[in-house]
Structures are given as structure tokens and as C-alpha cells.
XYZ file of C-alpha atoms in Angstrom:
195
model
C 12.841 28.038 49.914
C 10.542 30.487 48.171
C 8.582 29.628 45.043
C 10.589 32.305 43.218
C 13.816 30.513 44.192
C 12.323 27.154 43.176
C 11.270 28.615 39.839
C 14.742 30.094 39.253
C 16.392 26.762 40.158
C 14.110 24.877 37.760
C 14.905 27.318 34.963
C 18.663 27.271 35.620
C 18.825 23.487 35.846
C 16.769 23.078 32.668
C 18.985 25.460 30.693
C 22.124 23.715 32.007
C 20.652 20.326 31.028
C 20.099 21.598 27.482
C 23.611 23.080 27.329
C 25.533 20.155 28.812
C 23.572 17.123 27.652
C 21.300 17.978 24.735
C 23.896 20.169 23.003
C 27.076 18.968 24.704
C 26.401 15.334 23.878
C 25.100 16.143 20.398
C 21.618 14.719 21.002
C 19.809 17.403 19.005
C 21.274 18.965 15.849
C 18.973 21.987 15.925
C 19.475 22.968 19.582
C 22.841 24.691 19.319
C 21.955 27.320 16.677
C 18.960 28.581 18.697
C 20.219 28.019 22.256
C 21.130 31.647 22.981
C 17.605 32.734 21.974
C 15.699 29.853 23.588
C 12.970 30.963 25.969
C 12.383 28.899 29.092
C 9.119 29.365 30.953
C 8.557 27.639 34.285
C 5.044 27.114 35.591
C 5.627 26.592 39.314
C 2.002 25.991 40.298
C 0.214 22.683 40.673
C -2.989 23.256 38.704
C -3.160 21.358 35.398
C -5.703 23.767 33.891
C -3.530 26.783 34.708
C -0.511 24.976 33.251
C -2.414 24.250 30.049
C -3.505 27.879 29.808
C 0.081 29.036 30.368
C 1.309 26.607 27.739
C -1.277 27.901 25.234
C -0.154 31.481 25.896
C 3.462 30.501 25.243
C 2.500 28.551 22.121
C 0.718 31.616 20.738
C 3.638 33.862 21.692
C 6.087 31.647 19.772
C 3.747 31.368 16.782
C 3.352 35.139 16.530
C 6.974 36.076 17.285
C 9.712 36.818 14.814
C 11.561 33.484 14.468
C 14.909 35.279 14.755
C 13.927 36.686 18.143
C 12.023 33.702 19.588
C 12.926 30.554 17.672
C 12.030 28.008 20.336
C 10.672 27.677 23.858
C 10.498 25.228 26.741
C 7.478 25.032 29.038
C 8.578 23.401 32.316
C 6.255 22.072 35.046
C 8.370 21.077 38.083
C 5.379 20.582 40.420
C 3.028 18.847 37.977
C 2.871 15.621 35.983
C 5.449 13.660 37.964
C 3.697 10.506 36.725
C 4.767 9.801 33.139
C 1.320 8.561 32.040
C -0.358 11.710 33.393
C 2.286 13.790 31.639
C 1.750 11.931 28.361
C -2.006 12.519 28.556
C -1.341 16.223 29.139
C 1.015 16.279 26.137
C -1.744 14.755 23.978
C -4.120 17.528 25.085
C -1.510 20.198 24.308
C -0.655 18.648 20.947
C -4.351 18.608 20.067
C -4.611 22.285 21.036
C -1.655 23.061 18.769
C -3.588 21.491 15.879
C -6.860 23.244 16.788
C -5.079 26.604 16.883
C -3.844 26.034 13.332
C -0.138 25.735 14.168
C 0.338 22.246 12.744
C 2.950 22.365 10.005
C 4.571 25.434 11.601
C 5.218 24.288 15.152
C 5.599 20.923 16.804
C 6.151 19.628 20.315
C 8.970 17.519 21.655
C 8.462 15.671 24.934
C 10.838 15.370 27.900
C 10.188 13.910 31.343
C 12.274 12.603 34.273
C 10.766 9.119 33.845
C 10.496 9.065 30.046
C 9.989 5.585 28.578
C 10.041 4.864 24.851
C 7.370 2.458 23.715
C 8.857 -0.918 22.862
C 12.002 -0.490 24.980
C 12.709 -2.254 28.273
C 11.899 0.019 31.196
C 15.490 -0.007 32.476
C 17.054 0.633 29.035
C 19.432 3.576 29.142
C 18.106 4.838 25.805
C 15.290 6.579 27.677
C 17.814 9.126 28.968
C 17.806 10.873 25.582
C 14.423 12.282 26.649
C 14.808 12.301 30.442
C 14.927 15.855 31.664
C 15.193 17.287 35.191
C 11.483 18.189 35.112
C 8.439 17.465 32.925
C 8.498 19.827 29.964
C 7.253 20.467 26.464
C 9.529 21.903 23.823
C 7.932 24.113 21.174
C 9.949 23.848 17.960
C 9.566 25.615 14.636
C 9.353 23.065 11.845
C 11.421 25.305 9.544
C 14.285 25.158 12.073
C 14.102 21.367 12.130
C 14.211 21.190 8.333
C 17.145 23.624 8.172
C 19.130 21.702 10.778
C 18.416 18.294 9.288
C 19.497 19.500 5.840
C 23.039 19.865 7.196
C 23.079 16.487 8.951
C 24.265 13.386 7.156
C 21.822 10.491 7.618
C 19.324 12.342 9.850
C 17.184 9.203 10.096
C 20.010 7.662 12.145
C 19.921 10.326 14.871
C 17.512 8.507 17.233
C 19.431 5.226 17.118
C 22.783 7.001 17.448
C 21.460 8.832 20.517
C 20.138 5.629 22.091
C 23.496 3.907 21.577
C 25.332 6.933 22.992
C 23.226 6.904 26.163
C 23.833 3.169 26.602
C 27.604 3.700 26.270
C 27.584 6.705 28.583
C 25.532 4.973 31.272
C 24.133 6.483 34.452
C 27.571 7.107 35.917
C 28.646 8.908 32.747
C 25.527 11.057 32.771
C 26.136 12.023 36.377
C 29.775 12.780 35.600
C 28.612 15.165 32.857
C 25.963 16.746 35.086
C 26.180 15.861 38.794
C 23.183 18.115 39.538
C 20.911 15.454 38.047
C 21.533 13.248 41.095
C 19.159 15.475 43.087
C 16.369 15.432 40.496
C 13.552 12.988 39.763
C 15.640 11.606 36.864
C 17.644 9.565 39.378
C 15.439 9.668 42.492
C 14.420 5.995 42.425
C 17.654 4.603 41.032
C 20.112 2.400 42.818
C 23.676 3.712 42.596
C 25.683 2.117 39.783
C 28.433 -0.161 41.097
């Protein structure tokens, strides 16, 4: 399979994951209004410095764009940062760059990874699936969009707990029923089938 095909598959699967799980399961109240204008950029290489440079370019592009035309963007790295700790360290670098570039207060990053683990939760807790994506990625979000979306949500502080409970109820089998394509991704690669 060519790298172009791999890149297209990563983009398609990421967009479907957002549509079916993030929006379809109501995990993120501000995803639906901007979904049709969301930009997804896939870095298909395996060089962390190149990925960081590509991420910075996208960050600047979002910051300088008209919010109505480019409200949000995903930067996906299917061939990098398969280890969650390495990914988290890369996120910290990128978040620091966001601050250094003066975008703090305007833009923020959300983190998603196939092996995402929330601090303080058991490693096998299903709540992690709220942030488990087909590939490692960073989501660039406009803070104004978050504020607008949260203004229309009753009890926004309850969203994270509601999402964790929803994932626990849904379970692995329920997730795979919603999106069978995840079975062939790192999200489920080391999992035993649910009986």
C-alpha cells in the first residue's frame, strides 16, 4: 500500500471516528457545529522534528484563518508516537510552542491517542475510550468556540464524568458495534476479545 493510500485511510478513519463516536455519542458538545469545516492533516512520516514543524505550520494556519472558514483542525501522526508517554511528551512540547507563539487564550490543544490513559484511573477502565482515537493526534480548538458551545450546555462541568460513565456502559463490544473499523487499529490491537 502506498503512503498516499495510508495517509488517505488515516484521514478517512479519523473523520469517521469524529463523526460516529465523538459527535454520534455526544462526547463533545462543540464538535458538531464545526464538523463540516474541520481540517484534518495527516503527517505520514516518522520524524518527530518534521511532525513538530508540520504541527506548528498548522497551528499558525488556524490562528491566522477566518474562524468561519477554519474553526478547528486535527493533526494526526499514524506512524509516530505509538507509545503514550512519548506522545504525551510531544504534546507538552507542542503546548509549550502554542504558548511561546502567543496563542494561549485563543487556541488550545485537546489530546487523543490509541492508548490514552487518564491519570488516576485504572489502566483497564473503559473511561479512557473517551480520548482513544485510531491514531495519535492533537486537536487545535478555538477557545471562543468552546465558550460558545458550553454556554448552551446545561451543567458543562458534568461532561467529563458523563462521558466516562457512557463509555463504561457502552463497553468495548458497544464501541466496536458503533465503529467496527476500530478493531483493526491500535485502539484494540492488544485487547482480548470481550466474552
